[in-house]
PDB file of C-alpha atoms in Angstrom:
ATOM      1  CA  MET V   1     170.111  43.217-100.912  1.00 52.00           C
ATOM      2  CA  LYS V   2     170.798  44.463-104.886  1.00 49.00           C
ATOM      3  CA  ASN V   3     173.438  43.165-107.342  1.00 57.00           C
ATOM      4  CA  ILE V   4     174.342  39.917-105.812  1.00 66.00           C
ATOM      5  CA  PRO V   5     178.671  40.192-106.532  1.00 62.00           C
ATOM      6  CA  PRO V   6     179.506  35.999-107.750  1.00 59.00           C
ATOM      7  CA  HIS V   7     181.075  35.295-104.374  1.00 64.00           C
ATOM      8  CA  LEU V   8     178.235  35.908-102.572  1.00 62.00           C
ATOM      9  CA  ILE V   9     176.008  32.699-104.760  1.00 58.00           C
ATOM     10  CA  PRO V  10     176.321  29.010-103.914  1.00 59.00           C
ATOM     11  CA  SER V  11     178.138  27.132-106.354  1.00 55.00           C
ATOM     12  CA  ARG V  12     176.122  24.447-105.104  1.00 57.00           C
ATOM     13  CA  LEU V  13     172.156  24.352-104.267  1.00 56.00           C
ATOM     14  CA  PRO V  14     171.632  28.557-104.322  1.00 64.00           C
ATOM     15  CA  LYS V  15     168.106  27.707-104.109  1.00 71.00           C
ATOM     16  CA  ARG V  16     168.822  27.128-100.598  1.00 72.00           C
ATOM     17  CA  ALA V  17     170.923  31.579-100.469  1.00 83.00           C
ATOM     18  CA  HIS V  18     169.284  34.405 -99.151  1.00 89.00           C
ATOM     19  CA  TYR V  19     170.252  37.507 -99.080  1.00 90.00           C
ATOM     20  CA  ASP V  20     167.526  40.027 -97.214  1.00 93.00           C
ATOM     21  CA  TYR V  21     168.869  41.489 -94.466  1.00 94.00           C
ATOM     22  CA  GLU V  22     166.528  40.128 -91.664  1.00 95.00           C
ATOM     23  CA  THR V  23     166.986  36.510 -92.677  1.00 95.00           C
ATOM     24  CA  ILE V  24     170.787  37.864 -92.253  1.00 96.00           C
ATOM     25  CA  TYR V  25     171.170  39.111 -89.332  1.00 97.00           C
ATOM     26  CA  SER V  26     167.873  36.645 -87.323  1.00 97.00           C
ATOM     27  CA  ILE V  27     170.749  34.255 -87.911  1.00 98.00           C
ATOM     28  CA  LEU V  28     173.426  36.964 -86.584  1.00 98.00           C
ATOM     29  CA  ASP V  29     171.816  38.005 -83.644  1.00 98.00           C
ATOM     30  CA  GLU V  30     170.977  34.712 -82.494  1.00 98.00           C
ATOM     31  CA  ALA V  31     175.044  32.458 -82.809  1.00 98.00           C
ATOM     32  CA  LEU V  32     177.407  33.781 -80.806  1.00 98.00           C
ATOM     33  CA  PHE V  33     180.228  33.116 -82.137  1.00 98.00           C
ATOM     34  CA  CYS V  34     181.602  33.969 -85.407  1.00 98.00           C
ATOM     35  CA  THR V  35     184.705  32.915 -87.698  1.00 98.00           C
ATOM     36  CA  ILE V  36     186.974  34.712 -88.368  1.00 98.00           C
ATOM     37  CA  SER V  37     189.134  33.579 -91.852  1.00 98.00           C
ATOM     38  CA  PHE V  38     192.296  36.489 -93.209  1.00 98.00           C
ATOM     39  CA  VAL V  39     195.297  35.213 -95.504  1.00 97.00           C
ATOM     40  CA  VAL V  40     198.778  36.645 -94.114  1.00 96.00           C
ATOM     41  CA  ASP V  41     201.882  35.690 -95.945  1.00 95.00           C
ATOM     42  CA  ASP V  42     200.283  33.215 -97.923  1.00 96.00           C
ATOM     43  CA  ARG V  43     198.892  31.412 -94.776  1.00 97.00           C
ATOM     44  CA  PRO V  44     195.547  31.292 -93.932  1.00 97.00           C
ATOM     45  CA  PHE V  45     194.031  31.378 -90.879  1.00 97.00           C
ATOM     46  CA  ALA V  46     190.367  31.057 -89.383  1.00 98.00           C
ATOM     47  CA  ILE V  47     189.558  32.398 -86.155  1.00 98.00           C
ATOM     48  CA  PRO V  48     187.252  31.191 -83.726  1.00 98.00           C
ATOM     49  CA  THR V  49     185.988  34.597 -81.503  1.00 98.00           C
ATOM     50  CA  ALA V  50     183.122  36.588 -80.062  1.00 98.00           C
ATOM     51  CA  PHE V  51     180.565  38.575 -82.088  1.00 98.00           C
ATOM     52  CA  VAL V  52     177.612  41.117 -81.848  1.00 98.00           C
ATOM     53  CA  ARG V  53     175.390  42.908 -84.570  1.00 98.00           C
ATOM     54  CA  TYR V  54     174.880  46.203 -84.198  1.00 97.00           C
ATOM     55  CA  GLU V  55     173.048  48.137 -86.501  1.00 96.00           C
ATOM     56  CA  ASP V  56     174.672  47.274 -90.137  1.00 96.00           C
ATOM     57  CA  LYS V  57     178.342  46.114 -88.323  1.00 97.00           C
ATOM     58  CA  ILE V  58     179.300  43.663 -86.507  1.00 98.00           C
ATOM     59  CA  TYR V  59     182.094  44.451 -83.614  1.00 98.00           C
ATOM     60  CA  ILE V  60     184.028  41.962 -81.914  1.00 98.00           C
ATOM     61  CA  HIS V  61     186.934  42.282 -79.513  1.00 97.00           C
ATOM     62  CA  GLY V  62     190.321  41.386 -78.047  1.00 96.00           C
ATOM     63  CA  SER V  63     193.753  42.663 -76.519  1.00 95.00           C
ATOM     64  CA  VAL V  64     196.203  45.174 -77.897  1.00 95.00           C
ATOM     65  CA  GLY V  65     198.252  42.403 -78.186  1.00 93.00           C
ATOM     66  CA  SER V  66     196.660  39.956 -79.838  1.00 95.00           C
ATOM     67  CA  HIS V  67     198.693  38.649 -83.344  1.00 94.00           C
ATOM     68  CA  PHE V  68     195.354  38.297 -84.553  1.00 95.00           C
ATOM     69  CA  ILE V  69     193.631  41.207 -83.898  1.00 97.00           C
ATOM     70  CA  ARG V  70     196.906  43.463 -84.843  1.00 96.00           C
ATOM     71  CA  GLU V  71     197.053  41.587 -88.493  1.00 97.00           C
ATOM     72  CA  ILE V  72     192.774  42.142 -88.791  1.00 98.00           C
ATOM     73  CA  GLU V  73     193.371  45.596 -87.816  1.00 97.00           C
ATOM     74  CA  LYS V  74     195.016  47.002 -91.046  1.00 96.00           C
ATOM     75  CA  GLY V  75     192.368  46.393 -93.169  1.00 96.00           C
ATOM     76  CA  ILE V  76     193.406  43.236 -94.857  1.00 97.00           C
ATOM     77  CA  PRO V  77     190.332  41.260 -97.015  1.00 97.00           C
ATOM     78  CA  VAL V  78     188.362  38.440 -94.216  1.00 98.00           C
ATOM     79  CA  CYS V  79     186.397  36.470 -94.756  1.00 97.00           C
ATOM     80  CA  ILE V  80     183.095  35.872 -91.087  1.00 98.00           C
ATOM     81  CA  SER V  81     181.302  33.176 -90.971  1.00 98.00           C
ATOM     82  CA  VAL V  82     178.624  32.326 -88.417  1.00 98.00           C
ATOM     83  CA  MET V  83     176.410  28.447 -87.757  1.00 97.00           C
ATOM     84  CA  LEU V  84     173.789  27.391 -85.972  1.00 98.00           C
ATOM     85  CA  THR V  85     172.990  23.564 -86.000  1.00 97.00           C
ATOM     86  CA  ASP V  86     168.901  23.119 -85.922  1.00 97.00           C
ATOM     87  CA  ALA V  87     168.410  19.277 -86.906  1.00 98.00           C
ATOM     88  CA  LEU V  88     170.308  16.739 -88.159  1.00 98.00           C
ATOM     89  CA  VAL V  89     168.743  15.168 -90.811  1.00 98.00           C
ATOM     90  CA  VAL V  90     168.835  10.697 -90.512  1.00 98.00           C
ATOM     91  CA  ALA V  91     167.652   9.680 -94.657  1.00 98.00           C
ATOM     92  CA  LYS V  92     167.562   5.755 -95.903  1.00 97.00           C
ATOM     93  CA  SER V  93     171.031   5.778 -97.241  1.00 97.00           C
ATOM     94  CA  ALA V  94     173.741   7.747 -95.976  1.00 96.00           C
ATOM     95  CA  PHE V  95     173.813   9.498 -99.289  1.00 96.00           C
ATOM     96  CA  SER V  96     171.003  11.607 -98.646  1.00 96.00           C
ATOM     97  CA  HIS V  97     172.033  12.675 -95.360  1.00 97.00           C
ATOM     98  CA  SER V  98     172.401  16.456 -93.886  1.00 97.00           C
ATOM     99  CA  VAL V  99     171.929  18.944 -91.822  1.00 97.00           C
ATOM    100  CA  ASN V 100     169.455  21.296 -90.707  1.00 98.00           C
ATOM    101  CA  TYR V 101     171.111  24.702 -90.704  1.00 97.00           C
ATOM    102  CA  ARG V 102     171.189  28.673 -90.428  1.00 97.00           C
ATOM    103  CA  SER V 103     174.479  29.906 -91.345  1.00 97.00           C
ATOM    104  CA  VAL V 104     175.926  33.303 -92.801  1.00 97.00           C
ATOM    105  CA  THR V 105     179.058  34.202 -95.156  1.00 96.00           C
ATOM    106  CA  ILE V 106     180.413  38.121 -94.592  1.00 96.00           C
ATOM    107  CA  PHE V 107     183.242  39.560 -96.105  1.00 96.00           C
ATOM    108  CA  SER V 108     184.747  41.965 -95.860  1.00 97.00           C
ATOM    109  CA  ASN V 109     187.767  44.414 -93.793  1.00 98.00           C
ATOM    110  CA  ALA V 110     188.182  45.522 -90.045  1.00 98.00           C
ATOM    111  CA  GLU V 111     187.547  49.263 -89.010  1.00 98.00           C
ATOM    112  CA  LYS V 112     189.089  50.066 -85.793  1.00 97.00           C
ATOM    113  CA  ILE V 113     187.345  51.594 -82.881  1.00 97.00           C
ATOM    114  CA  GLU V 114     188.796  54.794 -81.662  1.00 95.00           C
ATOM    115  CA  ASP V 115     186.331  57.261 -79.948  1.00 94.00           C
ATOM    116  CA  PHE V 116     185.756  55.942 -76.063  1.00 94.00           C
ATOM    117  CA  GLU V 117     182.466  55.302 -75.860  1.00 94.00           C
ATOM    118  CA  THR V 118     181.788  53.665 -79.024  1.00 95.00           C
ATOM    119  CA  LYS V 119     184.545  51.539 -78.229  1.00 96.00           C
ATOM    120  CA  ALA V 120     182.970  51.813 -74.342  1.00 95.00           C
ATOM    121  CA  ALA V 121     179.176  50.933 -75.615  1.00 96.00           C
ATOM    122  CA  ALA V 122     180.778  47.935 -77.953  1.00 97.00           C
ATOM    123  CA  PHE V 123     181.527  45.537 -74.971  1.00 97.00           C
ATOM    124  CA  GLU V 124     178.375  46.623 -73.805  1.00 97.00           C
ATOM    125  CA  TRP V 125     176.657  45.177 -75.880  1.00 98.00           C
ATOM    126  CA  LEU V 126     178.519  42.045 -76.941  1.00 98.00           C
ATOM    127  CA  THR V 127     178.868  41.488 -73.367  1.00 98.00           C
ATOM    128  CA  ASN V 128     174.422  41.571 -72.261  1.00 98.00           C
ATOM    129  CA  LYS V 129     174.859  39.584 -76.281  1.00 98.00           C
ATOM    130  CA  ILE V 130     176.425  36.208 -73.851  1.00 97.00           C
ATOM    131  CA  VAL V 131     174.485  37.296 -70.742  1.00 97.00           C
ATOM    132  CA  PRO V 132     171.752  38.961 -71.611  1.00 97.00           C
ATOM    133  CA  ASN V 133     171.812  41.662 -68.440  1.00 97.00           C
ATOM    134  CA  ARG V 134     174.515  41.440 -67.336  1.00 97.00           C
ATOM    135  CA  TRP V 135     176.167  44.641 -68.323  1.00 97.00           C
ATOM    136  CA  SER V 136     174.377  46.452 -65.433  1.00 96.00           C
ATOM    137  CA  TYR V 137     174.729  44.121 -63.161  1.00 97.00           C
ATOM    138  CA  LEU V 138     178.752  44.202 -63.498  1.00 97.00           C
ATOM    139  CA  ARG V 139     180.403  46.904 -61.457  1.00 96.00           C
ATOM    140  CA  PRO V 140     181.972  49.597 -64.036  1.00 95.00           C
ATOM    141  CA  MET V 141     184.294  48.949 -66.175  1.00 94.00           C
ATOM    142  CA  LYS V 142     187.992  50.888 -65.822  1.00 95.00           C
ATOM    143  CA  LYS V 143     189.204  52.863 -68.142  1.00 94.00           C
ATOM    144  CA  ASN V 144     192.490  51.183 -68.457  1.00 94.00           C
ATOM    145  CA  GLU V 145     190.407  47.832 -69.582  1.00 95.00           C
ATOM    146  CA  VAL V 146     189.230  49.736 -71.692  1.00 94.00           C
ATOM    147  CA  LEU V 147     192.463  50.934 -73.653  1.00 93.00           C
ATOM    148  CA  LYS V 148     193.955  47.265 -73.187  1.00 95.00           C
ATOM    149  CA  THR V 149     191.382  45.739 -75.300  1.00 96.00           C
ATOM    150  CA  THR V 150     190.675  46.762 -79.303  1.00 97.00           C
ATOM    151  CA  ALA V 151     187.170  46.908 -80.256  1.00 98.00           C
ATOM    152  CA  LEU V 152     186.912  46.111 -84.173  1.00 98.00           C
ATOM    153  CA  ALA V 153     183.132  47.191 -86.528  1.00 98.00           C
ATOM    154  CA  PHE V 154     183.008  45.207 -90.265  1.00 98.00           C
ATOM    155  CA  SER V 155     180.425  46.426 -92.054  1.00 97.00           C
ATOM    156  CA  ILE V 156     177.743  42.786 -93.144  1.00 96.00           C
ATOM    157  CA  GLU V 157     177.070  45.223 -96.946  1.00 93.00           C
ATOM    158  CA  GLU V 158     178.267  41.857 -98.431  1.00 94.00           C
ATOM    159  CA  ALA V 159     176.299  39.057 -96.980  1.00 95.00           C
ATOM    160  CA  SER V 160     174.356  36.440 -96.972  1.00 94.00           C
ATOM    161  CA  ALA V 161     172.552  33.790 -95.887  1.00 95.00           C
ATOM    162  CA  LYS V 162     171.887  29.936 -95.981  1.00 95.00           C
ATOM    163  CA  VAL V 163     169.404  27.670 -94.596  1.00 95.00           C
ATOM    164  CA  ARG V 164     168.493  23.446 -94.813  1.00 96.00           C
ATOM    165  CA  SER V 165     165.363  23.078 -93.137  1.00 95.00           C
ATOM    166  CA  GLY V 166     162.509  20.186 -93.394  1.00 96.00           C
ATOM    167  CA  MET V 167     162.501  16.253 -93.890  1.00 97.00           C
ATOM    168  CA  PRO V 168     165.301  14.167 -95.550  1.00 97.00           C
ATOM    169  CA  LYS V 169     164.748  14.329 -99.466  1.00 95.00           C
ATOM    170  CA  ASP V 170     165.513   9.962-100.025  1.00 96.00           C
ATOM    171  CA  GLU V 171     165.596   9.154-103.368  1.00 95.00           C
ATOM    172  CA  GLU V 172     162.069   7.858-104.643  1.00 95.00           C
ATOM    173  CA  GLU V 173     163.030   4.425-104.993  1.00 96.00           C
ATOM    174  CA  ASP V 174     164.554   4.526-101.636  1.00 96.00           C
ATOM    175  CA  LEU V 175     160.829   5.813 -99.501  1.00 96.00           C
ATOM    176  CA  GLU V 176     159.292   2.409 -99.553  1.00 95.00           C
ATOM    177  CA  LEU V 177     162.659   0.634 -97.408  1.00 97.00           C
ATOM    178  CA  PRO V 178     161.711  -0.073 -93.853  1.00 97.00           C
ATOM    179  CA  ILE V 179     164.473   1.454 -92.776  1.00 98.00           C
ATOM    180  CA  TRP V 180     163.459   4.334 -90.490  1.00 97.00           C
ATOM    181  CA  SER V 181     164.903   8.404 -91.459  1.00 98.00           C
ATOM    182  CA  GLY V 182     163.580  11.401 -89.749  1.00 98.00           C
ATOM    183  CA  LEU V 183     165.259  14.731 -87.765  1.00 98.00           C
ATOM    184  CA  ILE V 184     167.006  14.069 -84.641  1.00 98.00           C
ATOM    185  CA  PRO V 185     166.647  17.833 -82.998  1.00 98.00           C
ATOM    186  CA  ILE V 186     169.840  19.353 -81.885  1.00 97.00           C
ATOM    187  CA  PRO V 187     168.996  22.929 -79.663  1.00 93.00           C
ATOM    188  CA  VAL V 188     171.442  24.420 -77.738  1.00 91.00           C
ATOM    189  CA  GLN V 189     170.088  25.704 -74.075  1.00 93.00           C
ATOM    190  CA  ARG V 190     171.483  27.724 -71.185  1.00 93.00           C
ATOM    191  CA  LEU V 191     171.129  25.380 -67.564  1.00 95.00           C
ATOM    192  CA  GLN V 192     171.079  25.685 -64.183  1.00 95.00           C
ATOM    193  CA  ALA V 193     174.294  28.310 -63.178  1.00 96.00           C
ATOM    194  CA  ILE V 194     177.134  27.243 -61.361  1.00 96.00           C
ATOM    195  CA  PRO V 195     178.736  28.789 -58.823  1.00 97.00           C
ATOM    196  CA  ASP V 196     182.830  30.423 -58.239  1.00 97.00           C
ATOM    197  CA  ASP V 197     184.011  29.373 -55.052  1.00 96.00           C
ATOM    198  CA  THR V 198     183.229  32.874 -54.072  1.00 97.00           C
ATOM    199  CA  SER V 199     179.588  33.427 -55.144  1.00 97.00           C
ATOM    200  CA  LYS V 200     178.076  30.565 -53.199  1.00 94.00           C
ATOM    201  CA  ASP V 201     176.579  32.484 -50.375  1.00 95.00           C
ATOM    202  CA  ILE V 202     175.318  34.771 -53.004  1.00 97.00           C
ATOM    203  CA  GLN V 203     172.217  34.752 -54.675  1.00 96.00           C
ATOM    204  CA  LEU V 204     171.649  33.833 -58.103  1.00 96.00           C
ATOM    205  CA  PRO V 205     170.639  37.540 -60.110  1.00 96.00           C
ATOM    206  CA  ALA V 206     167.093  37.377 -61.759  1.00 96.00           C
ATOM    207  CA  HIS V 207     169.203  38.016 -65.073  1.00 96.00           C
ATOM    208  CA  LEU V 208     170.673  34.413 -64.711  1.00 96.00           C
ATOM    209  CA  GLN V 209     167.744  32.179 -63.431  1.00 92.00           C
TER     210      GLN V 209
END
């Protein structure tokens, strides 16, 4: 990404910032949820929601009656943030504790998807991201369900990533202290699927195994 806007440059530890699309896209593709922040009538709002990246845009959806959706579909400026936490970084002093993380910040404006086919495709992309290979297993989406749902796209043109990895960075004078320091990994994992009452006699599909 060329000509980095000042608002994308972190005020602290700028060496952790990344502006290449490979880094940004990899974080967006792993994360399931983002937080969309915006201002309406001088009041700040921050709404968490599921999202999916497809090519150079991210997509979200919501009810056509949602106050949140109806406000941002007007194209007002929004800030979209994503964070993945990989490990707790425990040092020899509280001051040096940290977190290994990967994050992305995007400044953008919503583009309402009016084309029916693109809109339906966005729902498929999102469904398959949340639960891989789920879409083809489900009953087809009804036309009125598509019409009752709004799909919004956001350009990833103004985006930056920030990454922290590695062991604690203790002060030099603390390195010989007899205090344990290191990493506590906190991986995200999907556990065994649990059926509801209507599915107890249905074989678990291959995409959920």
